[in-house]
PDB file of C-alpha atoms in Angstrom:
ATOM      1  CA  GLU O1124    -107.675  38.948  65.301  1.00  0.00           C
ATOM      2  CA  ASP O1125    -105.272  42.141  65.254  1.00  0.00           C
ATOM      3  CA  ASP O1126    -106.116  45.382  67.333  1.00  0.00           C
ATOM      4  CA  SER O1127    -103.450  46.798  65.225  1.00  0.00           C
ATOM      5  CA  LEU O1128    -104.813  46.151  61.842  1.00  0.00           C
ATOM      6  CA  GLU O1129    -108.393  47.420  63.220  1.00  0.00           C
ATOM      7  CA  ASP O1130    -106.968  50.737  64.276  1.00  0.00           C
ATOM      8  CA  THR O1131    -105.578  51.153  60.871  1.00  0.00           C
ATOM      9  CA  ILE O1132    -109.233  50.704  59.404  1.00  0.00           C
ATOM     10  CA  TYR O1133    -110.559  53.300  61.721  1.00  0.00           C
ATOM     11  CA  THR O1134    -108.040  55.659  61.252  1.00  0.00           C
ATOM     12  CA  ASN O1135    -108.230  54.974  57.432  1.00  0.00           C
ATOM     13  CA  SER O1136    -111.880  55.551  57.494  1.00  0.00           C
ATOM     14  CA  LEU O1137    -111.599  59.085  59.138  1.00  0.00           C
ATOM     15  CA  ASP O1138    -109.388  60.018  56.663  1.00  0.00           C
ATOM     16  CA  LEU O1139    -111.977  59.305  53.631  1.00  0.00           C
ATOM     17  CA  GLN O1140    -114.579  61.306  55.840  1.00  0.00           C
ATOM     18  CA  ASP O1141    -111.974  64.101  55.851  1.00  0.00           C
ATOM     19  CA  ALA O1142    -111.125  63.621  52.093  1.00  0.00           C
ATOM     20  CA  ARG O1143    -114.795  63.783  50.984  1.00  0.00           C
ATOM     21  CA  ILE O1144    -115.678  67.014  53.512  1.00  0.00           C
ATOM     22  CA  SER O1145    -112.847  68.300  51.802  1.00  0.00           C
ATOM     23  CA  LEU O1146    -113.922  67.521  48.144  1.00  0.00           C
ATOM     24  CA  ASP O1147    -117.635  68.979  49.064  1.00  0.00           C
ATOM     25  CA  ALA O1148    -115.977  72.228  50.273  1.00  0.00           C
ATOM     26  CA  GLN O1149    -114.057  72.124  46.995  1.00  0.00           C
ATOM     27  CA  LYS O1150    -117.185  71.515  44.608  1.00  0.00           C
ATOM     28  CA  LYS O1151    -119.024  74.165  46.331  1.00  0.00           C
ATOM     29  CA  GLU O1152    -115.980  77.100  45.929  1.00  0.00           C
ATOM     30  CA  LEU O1153    -115.793  75.511  42.433  1.00  0.00           C
ATOM     31  CA  ASP O1154    -119.221  76.956  42.061  1.00  0.00           C
ATOM     32  CA  ASP O1155    -118.781  80.228  42.591  1.00  0.00           C
ATOM     33  CA  TYR O1156    -116.337  80.226  39.666  1.00  0.00           C
ATOM     34  CA  ASN O1157    -119.423  80.179  37.967  1.00  0.00           C
ATOM     35  CA  ILE O1158    -121.382  82.950  37.109  1.00  0.00           C
ATOM     36  CA  ILE O1159    -125.201  82.196  36.648  1.00  0.00           C
ATOM     37  CA  SER O1160    -127.434  84.939  35.182  1.00  0.00           C
ATOM     38  CA  PRO O1161    -130.423  85.823  37.835  1.00  0.00           C
ATOM     39  CA  ILE O1162    -132.473  86.110  34.766  1.00  0.00           C
ATOM     40  CA  ASP O1163    -133.683  84.650  31.128  1.00  0.00           C
ATOM     41  CA  GLY O1164    -132.275  87.094  28.388  1.00  0.00           C
ATOM     42  CA  THR O1165    -129.884  88.136  25.879  1.00  0.00           C
ATOM     43  CA  VAL O1166    -126.482  89.110  26.461  1.00  0.00           C
ATOM     44  CA  VAL O1167    -126.316  93.036  25.391  1.00  0.00           C
ATOM     45  CA  SER O1168    -122.951  93.915  26.231  1.00  0.00           C
ATOM     46  CA  LYS O1169    -119.971  91.959  27.680  1.00  0.00           C
ATOM     47  CA  TYR O1170    -116.790  93.123  29.688  1.00  0.00           C
ATOM     48  CA  TYR O1171    -114.515  90.191  29.962  1.00  0.00           C
ATOM     49  CA  LYS O1172    -114.139  87.019  27.583  1.00  0.00           C
ATOM     50  CA  GLU O1173    -113.665  83.340  28.421  1.00  0.00           C
ATOM     51  CA  GLY O1174    -109.887  82.926  30.269  1.00  0.00           C
ATOM     52  CA  ASP O1175    -109.463  86.549  31.601  1.00  0.00           C
ATOM     53  CA  THR O1176    -108.309  87.212  35.546  1.00  0.00           C
ATOM     54  CA  VAL O1177    -111.071  89.008  36.988  1.00  0.00           C
ATOM     55  CA  ASN O1178    -109.635  91.208  39.880  1.00  0.00           C
ATOM     56  CA  ASN O1179    -111.976  92.164  42.974  1.00  0.00           C
ATOM     57  CA  THR O1180    -110.704  94.583  44.514  1.00  0.00           C
ATOM     58  CA  GLY O1181    -113.498  94.872  47.124  1.00  0.00           C
ATOM     59  CA  GLY O1182    -116.342  96.333  44.828  1.00  0.00           C
ATOM     60  CA  SER O1183    -118.173  94.808  42.395  1.00  0.00           C
ATOM     61  CA  VAL O1184    -117.400  93.951  38.911  1.00  0.00           C
ATOM     62  CA  THR O1185    -119.477  93.860  36.103  1.00  0.00           C
ATOM     63  CA  LEU O1186    -119.108  91.279  33.590  1.00  0.00           C
ATOM     64  CA  MET O1187    -121.397  91.618  31.456  1.00  0.00           C
ATOM     65  CA  THR O1188    -125.074  92.953  30.780  1.00  0.00           C
ATOM     66  CA  VAL O1189    -128.252  90.558  30.611  1.00  0.00           C
ATOM     67  CA  ALA O1190    -131.634  91.859  29.388  1.00  0.00           C
ATOM     68  CA  ASP O1191    -134.772  90.966  29.274  1.00  0.00           C
ATOM     69  CA  LEU O1192    -135.920  91.788  25.376  1.00  0.00           C
ATOM     70  CA  THR O1193    -139.246  90.787  25.653  1.00  0.00           C
ATOM     71  CA  LYS O1194    -140.203  93.828  27.649  1.00  0.00           C
ATOM     72  CA  MET O1195    -138.951  97.208  27.077  1.00  0.00           C
ATOM     73  CA  VAL O1196    -138.738  99.947  29.829  1.00  0.00           C
ATOM     74  CA  PHE O1197    -138.181 104.033  29.519  1.00  0.00           C
ATOM     75  CA  THR O1198    -138.522 106.683  31.586  1.00  0.00           C
ATOM     76  CA  MET O1199    -140.368 110.375  30.702  1.00  0.00           C
ATOM     77  CA  ASP O1200    -140.198 113.643  32.560  1.00  0.00           C
ATOM     78  CA  VAL O1201    -144.005 115.112  32.993  1.00  0.00           C
ATOM     79  CA  ASP O1202    -144.488 118.751  34.109  1.00  0.00           C
ATOM     80  CA  GLU O1203    -145.825 119.384  37.369  1.00  0.00           C
ATOM     81  CA  LEU O1204    -148.840 120.745  36.043  1.00  0.00           C
ATOM     82  CA  ASP O1205    -149.592 117.628  34.296  1.00  0.00           C
ATOM     83  CA  VAL O1206    -148.374 114.920  36.878  1.00  0.00           C
ATOM     84  CA  SER O1207    -151.634 114.565  39.094  1.00  0.00           C
ATOM     85  CA  LYS O1208    -153.972 113.494  35.443  1.00  0.00           C
ATOM     86  CA  VAL O1209    -151.187 110.540  35.455  1.00  0.00           C
ATOM     87  CA  ALA O1210    -152.317 107.053  36.787  1.00  0.00           C
ATOM     88  CA  LEU O1211    -150.664 103.910  36.861  1.00  0.00           C
ATOM     89  CA  GLY O1212    -152.043 101.812  33.953  1.00  0.00           C
ATOM     90  CA  GLN O1213    -152.671 104.718  31.195  1.00  0.00           C
ATOM     91  CA  GLU O1214    -151.951 103.806  28.009  1.00  0.00           C
ATOM     92  CA  VAL O1215    -149.265 105.269  26.089  1.00  0.00           C
ATOM     93  CA  ASN O1216    -148.176 105.999  22.529  1.00  0.00           C
ATOM     94  CA  VAL O1217    -145.091 105.274  21.834  1.00  0.00           C
ATOM     95  CA  THR O1218    -143.089 106.026  18.157  1.00  0.00           C
ATOM     96  CA  ALA O1219    -139.215 105.672  17.549  1.00  0.00           C
ATOM     97  CA  ASP O1220    -137.460 108.142  15.450  1.00  0.00           C
ATOM     98  CA  ALA O1221    -135.273 104.995  14.139  1.00  0.00           C
ATOM     99  CA  LEU O1222    -138.568 102.669  13.125  1.00  0.00           C
ATOM    100  CA  GLU O1223    -140.377 105.517  10.941  1.00  0.00           C
ATOM    101  CA  GLY O1224    -144.039 104.412  10.513  1.00  0.00           C
ATOM    102  CA  GLU O1225    -144.335 101.885  13.257  1.00  0.00           C
ATOM    103  CA  SER O1226    -146.283 102.394  16.715  1.00  0.00           C
ATOM    104  CA  PHE O1227    -146.051 100.845  20.062  1.00  0.00           C
ATOM    105  CA  THR O1228    -148.401 100.319  22.808  1.00  0.00           C
ATOM    106  CA  GLY O1229    -147.070 100.975  26.513  1.00  0.00           C
ATOM    107  CA  GLU O1230    -148.172 101.469  29.843  1.00  0.00           C
ATOM    108  CA  VAL O1231    -147.663 103.310  33.023  1.00  0.00           C
ATOM    109  CA  THR O1232    -146.320 100.992  35.585  1.00  0.00           C
ATOM    110  CA  ASN O1233    -144.464 103.559  37.857  1.00  0.00           C
ATOM    111  CA  ILE O1234    -145.018 107.850  38.842  1.00  0.00           C
ATOM    112  CA  ALA O1235    -142.090 108.808  41.047  1.00  0.00           C
ATOM    113  CA  MET O1236    -143.238 110.553  44.334  1.00  0.00           C
ATOM    114  CA  GLU O1237    -140.267 112.998  44.381  1.00  0.00           C
ATOM    115  CA  GLY O1238    -140.180 115.613  41.705  1.00  0.00           C
ATOM    116  CA  GLU O1239    -137.091 117.038  39.873  1.00  0.00           C
ATOM    117  CA  SER O1240    -136.539 120.639  40.001  1.00  0.00           C
ATOM    118  CA  GLN O1241    -134.317 122.227  36.915  1.00  0.00           C
ATOM    119  CA  ASN O1242    -134.947 126.438  36.554  1.00  0.00           C
ATOM    120  CA  GLY O1243    -137.934 127.066  38.419  1.00  0.00           C
ATOM    121  CA  VAL O1244    -139.590 123.707  36.401  1.00  0.00           C
ATOM    122  CA  THR O1245    -140.468 120.925  38.283  1.00  0.00           C
ATOM    123  CA  THR O1246    -140.898 117.221  36.818  1.00  0.00           C
ATOM    124  CA  TYR O1247    -141.557 114.088  37.977  1.00  0.00           C
ATOM    125  CA  PRO O1248    -140.231 110.859  36.306  1.00  0.00           C
ATOM    126  CA  VAL O1249    -142.816 108.533  34.698  1.00  0.00           C
ATOM    127  CA  GLU O1250    -141.951 104.955  33.787  1.00  0.00           C
ATOM    128  CA  ILE O1251    -143.319 103.452  31.058  1.00  0.00           C
ATOM    129  CA  THR O1252    -143.623  99.477  29.754  1.00  0.00           C
ATOM    130  CA  ILE O1253    -143.938  98.330  26.614  1.00  0.00           C
ATOM    131  CA  SER O1254    -145.248  94.512  26.729  1.00  0.00           C
ATOM    132  CA  GLU O1255    -144.630  93.982  22.808  1.00  0.00           C
ATOM    133  CA  PRO O1256    -141.654  95.901  22.033  1.00  0.00           C
ATOM    134  CA  GLY O1257    -141.029  94.345  18.273  1.00  0.00           C
ATOM    135  CA  LYS O1258    -138.023  96.242  16.581  1.00  0.00           C
ATOM    136  CA  LEU O1259    -137.076  98.389  19.666  1.00  0.00           C
ATOM    137  CA  ARG O1260    -133.551  98.110  20.807  1.00  0.00           C
ATOM    138  CA  PRO O1261    -131.898  99.499  23.847  1.00  0.00           C
ATOM    139  CA  GLY O1262    -130.855 102.654  23.686  1.00  0.00           C
ATOM    140  CA  MET O1263    -133.302 103.628  21.030  1.00  0.00           C
ATOM    141  CA  ASN O1264    -134.912 107.498  21.526  1.00  0.00           C
ATOM    142  CA  VAL O1265    -138.522 107.369  21.614  1.00  0.00           C
ATOM    143  CA  ASN O1266    -141.523 110.001  22.261  1.00  0.00           C
ATOM    144  CA  ALA O1267    -144.188 109.089  24.038  1.00  0.00           C
ATOM    145  CA  GLU O1268    -147.871 110.228  24.379  1.00  0.00           C
ATOM    146  CA  ILE O1269    -149.786 109.667  27.656  1.00  0.00           C
ATOM    147  CA  MET O1270    -153.453 108.986  26.796  1.00  0.00           C
ATOM    148  CA  VAL O1271    -155.219 110.768  30.101  1.00  0.00           C
ATOM    149  CA  GLN O1272    -158.941 110.797  28.901  1.00  0.00           C
ATOM    150  CA  SER O1273    -160.663 109.776  25.658  1.00  0.00           C
ATOM    151  CA  LYS O1274    -164.392 110.400  24.550  1.00  0.00           C
ATOM    152  CA  LYS O1275    -166.543 109.531  21.167  1.00  0.00           C
ATOM    153  CA  ASP O1276    -168.937 111.122  19.522  1.00  0.00           C
ATOM    154  CA  ILE O1277    -168.727 114.522  20.743  1.00  0.00           C
ATOM    155  CA  LEU O1278    -168.794 118.372  19.161  1.00  0.00           C
ATOM    156  CA  TYR O1279    -165.605 119.670  19.363  1.00  0.00           C
ATOM    157  CA  LEU O1280    -163.681 122.993  17.733  1.00  0.00           C
ATOM    158  CA  PRO O1281    -160.104 124.068  17.077  1.00  0.00           C
ATOM    159  CA  VAL O1282    -158.948 125.485  20.703  1.00  0.00           C
ATOM    160  CA  ALA O1283    -158.185 128.832  18.843  1.00  0.00           C
ATOM    161  CA  ALA O1284    -162.337 129.583  17.829  1.00  0.00           C
ATOM    162  CA  VAL O1285    -162.876 129.720  22.231  1.00  0.00           C
ATOM    163  CA  THR O1286    -161.942 132.778  23.968  1.00  0.00           C
ATOM    164  CA  LYS O1287    -162.529 132.973  27.769  1.00  0.00           C
ATOM    165  CA  THR O1288    -163.706 136.034  29.384  1.00  0.00           C
ATOM    166  CA  ASP O1289    -164.268 136.573  33.275  1.00  0.00           C
ATOM    167  CA  GLY O1290    -164.158 132.970  33.577  1.00  0.00           C
ATOM    168  CA  LYS O1291    -166.511 132.128  30.940  1.00  0.00           C
ATOM    169  CA  ALA O1292    -166.058 130.668  27.045  1.00  0.00           C
ATOM    170  CA  TYR O1293    -167.194 131.808  24.144  1.00  0.00           C
ATOM    171  CA  VAL O1294    -167.495 131.762  20.416  1.00  0.00           C
ATOM    172  CA  ASN O1295    -168.007 133.402  17.388  1.00  0.00           C
ATOM    173  CA  VAL O1296    -170.988 132.009  15.361  1.00  0.00           C
ATOM    174  CA  LYS O1297    -172.738 132.535  11.862  1.00  0.00           C
ATOM    175  CA  SER O1298    -175.925 133.913  12.552  1.00  0.00           C
ATOM    176  CA  GLY O1299    -178.925 131.546  11.649  1.00  0.00           C
ATOM    177  CA  THR O1300    -178.081 127.844  10.584  1.00  0.00           C
ATOM    178  CA  GLY O1301    -175.325 127.186   8.389  1.00  0.00           C
ATOM    179  CA  THR O1302    -174.276 123.701   7.459  1.00  0.00           C
ATOM    180  CA  SER O1303    -170.443 125.085   6.085  1.00  0.00           C
ATOM    181  CA  SER O1304    -167.405 124.938   7.763  1.00  0.00           C
ATOM    182  CA  GLY O1305    -163.894 126.538   7.358  1.00  0.00           C
ATOM    183  CA  ASP O1306    -165.241 130.076   7.609  1.00  0.00           C
ATOM    184  CA  VAL O1307    -162.598 132.454   9.124  1.00  0.00           C
ATOM    185  CA  GLU O1308    -163.109 135.708  10.398  1.00  0.00           C
ATOM    186  CA  ALA O1309    -162.451 138.523   7.829  1.00  0.00           C
ATOM    187  CA  VAL O1310    -159.798 140.990   8.624  1.00  0.00           C
ATOM    188  CA  PRO O1311    -159.210 144.672   7.210  1.00  0.00           C
ATOM    189  CA  GLY O1312    -156.371 144.240   4.380  1.00  0.00           C
ATOM    190  CA  GLU O1313    -156.122 140.184   4.175  1.00  0.00           C
ATOM    191  CA  ARG O1314    -158.163 137.492   2.675  1.00  0.00           C
ATOM    192  CA  ARG O1315    -161.235 135.835   3.791  1.00  0.00           C
ATOM    193  CA  GLN O1316    -160.787 131.930   2.958  1.00  0.00           C
ATOM    194  CA  GLY O1317    -163.137 128.612   3.165  1.00  0.00           C
ATOM    195  CA  THR O1318    -166.274 130.246   1.672  1.00  0.00           C
ATOM    196  CA  GLY O1319    -166.031 129.252  -2.041  1.00  0.00           C
ATOM    197  CA  ASP O1320    -164.457 132.395  -2.535  1.00  0.00           C
ATOM    198  CA  GLU O1321    -160.963 134.672  -2.092  1.00  0.00           C
ATOM    199  CA  ARG O1322    -161.276 138.424  -1.907  1.00  0.00           C
ATOM    200  CA  ASP O1323    -159.607 141.113  -0.210  1.00  0.00           C
ATOM    201  CA  THR O1324    -161.849 142.170   2.614  1.00  0.00           C
ATOM    202  CA  GLY O1325    -161.731 145.832   3.392  1.00  0.00           C
ATOM    203  CA  PRO O1326    -163.945 147.889   6.470  1.00  0.00           C
ATOM    204  CA  ALA O1327    -166.836 147.538   5.033  1.00  0.00           C
ATOM    205  CA  LYS O1328    -166.630 143.805   4.239  1.00  0.00           C
ATOM    206  CA  GLU O1329    -165.774 143.514   7.787  1.00  0.00           C
ATOM    207  CA  ALA O1330    -168.425 145.185   9.334  1.00  0.00           C
ATOM    208  CA  PHE O1331    -171.392 142.833   7.388  1.00  0.00           C
ATOM    209  CA  ALA O1332    -169.310 140.101   8.625  1.00  0.00           C
ATOM    210  CA  SER O1333    -169.370 141.674  12.496  1.00  0.00           C
ATOM    211  CA  GLN O1334    -173.163 141.984  11.572  1.00  0.00           C
ATOM    212  CA  ASP O1335    -173.434 138.313  10.373  1.00  0.00           C
ATOM    213  CA  ARG O1336    -172.245 136.759  13.593  1.00  0.00           C
ATOM    214  CA  GLU O1337    -173.132 136.686  17.245  1.00  0.00           C
ATOM    215  CA  ARG O1338    -170.969 136.015  20.555  1.00  0.00           C
ATOM    216  CA  ARG O1339    -172.380 132.826  22.145  1.00  0.00           C
ATOM    217  CA  GLU O1340    -171.165 131.679  25.431  1.00  0.00           C
ATOM    218  CA  VAL O1341    -170.642 127.588  25.540  1.00  0.00           C
ATOM    219  CA  VAL O1342    -169.633 125.127  28.117  1.00  0.00           C
ATOM    220  CA  LEU O1343    -166.562 123.631  27.764  1.00  0.00           C
ATOM    221  CA  GLY O1344    -165.321 119.877  28.450  1.00  0.00           C
ATOM    222  CA  ILE O1345    -161.816 118.173  27.669  1.00  0.00           C
ATOM    223  CA  ASN O1346    -159.396 119.408  25.309  1.00  0.00           C
ATOM    224  CA  ASN O1347    -155.809 118.148  23.962  1.00  0.00           C
ATOM    225  CA  SER O1348    -153.367 120.423  22.401  1.00  0.00           C
ATOM    226  CA  ASP O1349    -155.444 121.187  19.140  1.00  0.00           C
ATOM    227  CA  TYR O1350    -158.977 120.631  19.955  1.00  0.00           C
ATOM    228  CA  ILE O1351    -161.594 121.291  22.577  1.00  0.00           C
ATOM    229  CA  GLU O1352    -164.966 119.935  23.222  1.00  0.00           C
ATOM    230  CA  ILE O1353    -168.156 121.574  22.994  1.00  0.00           C
ATOM    231  CA  VAL O1354    -170.425 120.411  26.164  1.00  0.00           C
ATOM    232  CA  SER O1355    -173.409 122.785  25.332  1.00  0.00           C
ATOM    233  CA  GLY O1356    -173.752 125.831  23.467  1.00  0.00           C
ATOM    234  CA  LEU O1357    -173.588 124.883  19.920  1.00  0.00           C
ATOM    235  CA  GLN O1358    -175.667 122.404  17.722  1.00  0.00           C
ATOM    236  CA  GLU O1359    -173.770 120.435  14.956  1.00  0.00           C
ATOM    237  CA  GLY O1360    -173.806 121.869  11.543  1.00  0.00           C
ATOM    238  CA  GLU O1361    -173.222 125.379  12.622  1.00  0.00           C
ATOM    239  CA  THR O1362    -170.567 127.547  11.295  1.00  0.00           C
ATOM    240  CA  VAL O1363    -167.871 129.303  13.725  1.00  0.00           C
ATOM    241  CA  TYR O1364    -165.559 131.432  12.738  1.00  0.00           C
ATOM    242  CA  VAL O1365    -161.763 130.540  13.623  1.00  0.00           C
ATOM    243  CA  PRO O1366    -158.895 132.929  13.343  1.00  0.00           C
ATOM    244  CA  GLN O1367    -157.115 132.657   9.823  1.00  0.00           C
ATOM    245  CA  THR O1368    -154.291 131.217  12.019  1.00  0.00           C
ATOM    246  CA  ALA O1369    -155.973 128.313  13.096  1.00  0.00           C
ATOM    247  CA  SER O1370    -157.053 125.387  10.488  1.00  0.00           C
ATOM    248  CA  GLY O1371    -160.344 124.185  10.117  1.00  0.00           C
ATOM    249  CA  SER O1372    -163.820 124.811  11.569  1.00  0.00           C
ATOM    250  CA  LEU O1373    -166.654 123.072  13.227  1.00  0.00           C
ATOM    251  CA  ASN O1374    -166.555 118.907  13.015  1.00  0.00           C
ATOM    252  CA  GLY O1375    -169.572 117.400  14.173  1.00  0.00           C
ATOM    253  CA  ASN O1376    -170.109 113.950  15.638  1.00  0.00           C
ATOM    254  CA  GLY O1377    -166.436 113.550  15.351  1.00  0.00           C
ATOM    255  CA  GLY O1378    -163.982 111.172  17.323  1.00  0.00           C
ATOM    256  CA  PHE O1379    -161.963 113.327  20.084  1.00  0.00           C
ATOM    257  CA  GLY O1380    -158.682 112.189  21.337  1.00  0.00           C
ATOM    258  CA  GLY O1381    -157.855 112.882  24.845  1.00  0.00           C
ATOM    259  CA  GLY O1382    -154.257 112.596  24.655  1.00  0.00           C
ATOM    260  CA  MET O1383    -151.957 114.920  26.139  1.00  0.00           C
ATOM    261  CA  GLY O1384    -148.158 114.773  25.110  1.00  0.00           C
ATOM    262  CA  PHE O1385    -145.652 115.262  27.527  1.00  0.00           C
ATOM    263  CA  PRO O1386    -142.021 116.365  26.995  1.00  0.00           C
ATOM    264  CA  GLY O1387    -139.501 114.355  27.365  1.00  0.00           C
ATOM    265  CA  GLY O1388    -139.264 110.905  26.397  1.00  0.00           C
ATOM    266  CA  GLY O1389    -136.490 108.837  26.795  1.00  0.00           C
ATOM    267  CA  ARG O1390    -134.083 106.045  26.401  1.00  0.00           C
ATOM    268  CA  MET O1391    -135.064 102.580  26.375  1.00  0.00           C
ATOM    269  CA  ARG O1392    -133.735 100.356  28.920  1.00  0.00           C
TER     270      ARG O1392
END
């Protein structure tokens, strides 16, 4: 037995334990030099390359931008008059100027509670998510149309064919039952179109047109920027007079798109 040798063995074992603790600490410190992305994705921009020295002066340092390209998100501004019609989960039709002829389907995923006012107009940011972006890339400009309501198999007219007075809606209908469409109101000095012949309409012809039509009250439904639903007051096949600036006339049993386009659009991110 040698007491001094046993003391040496014990001392060396303590030194070995300290060395192992120091090694573990250095391994953990080394892990800090390996920057791991918090998500799976694609590097879309890089600000440093391998071997560069990154000086952290107390603020955050961006090494690169990683994006999950399986989804695309953009924000569009919705006017205060329309934001009440927007709800989470509504379908959004999206097109991109850079991808002509292609369209994408998005979904409303967030509606800001606080609006932004500019030049007396308040708009609310609405977030749109596209689950299948296809060839869309970050930064592309897009146009979006939110479908706030939709109906099928309804009677509808061009918006210009309807006039409102004292809270009631009216249309000018050709007297009797007709099946033609595309008739327009005859105005002195202009030409009447859509009736199979085109001729100058003087005052006498205008008087005839006035006798040939009646003003009828109708009940309206939903509308978009071009067409409006007629709930009651008209029958399919009747001829309705429309100002010459409007195109088309009575459309029966057609599909009515309840979409509403909002200003803005946005940049993909």
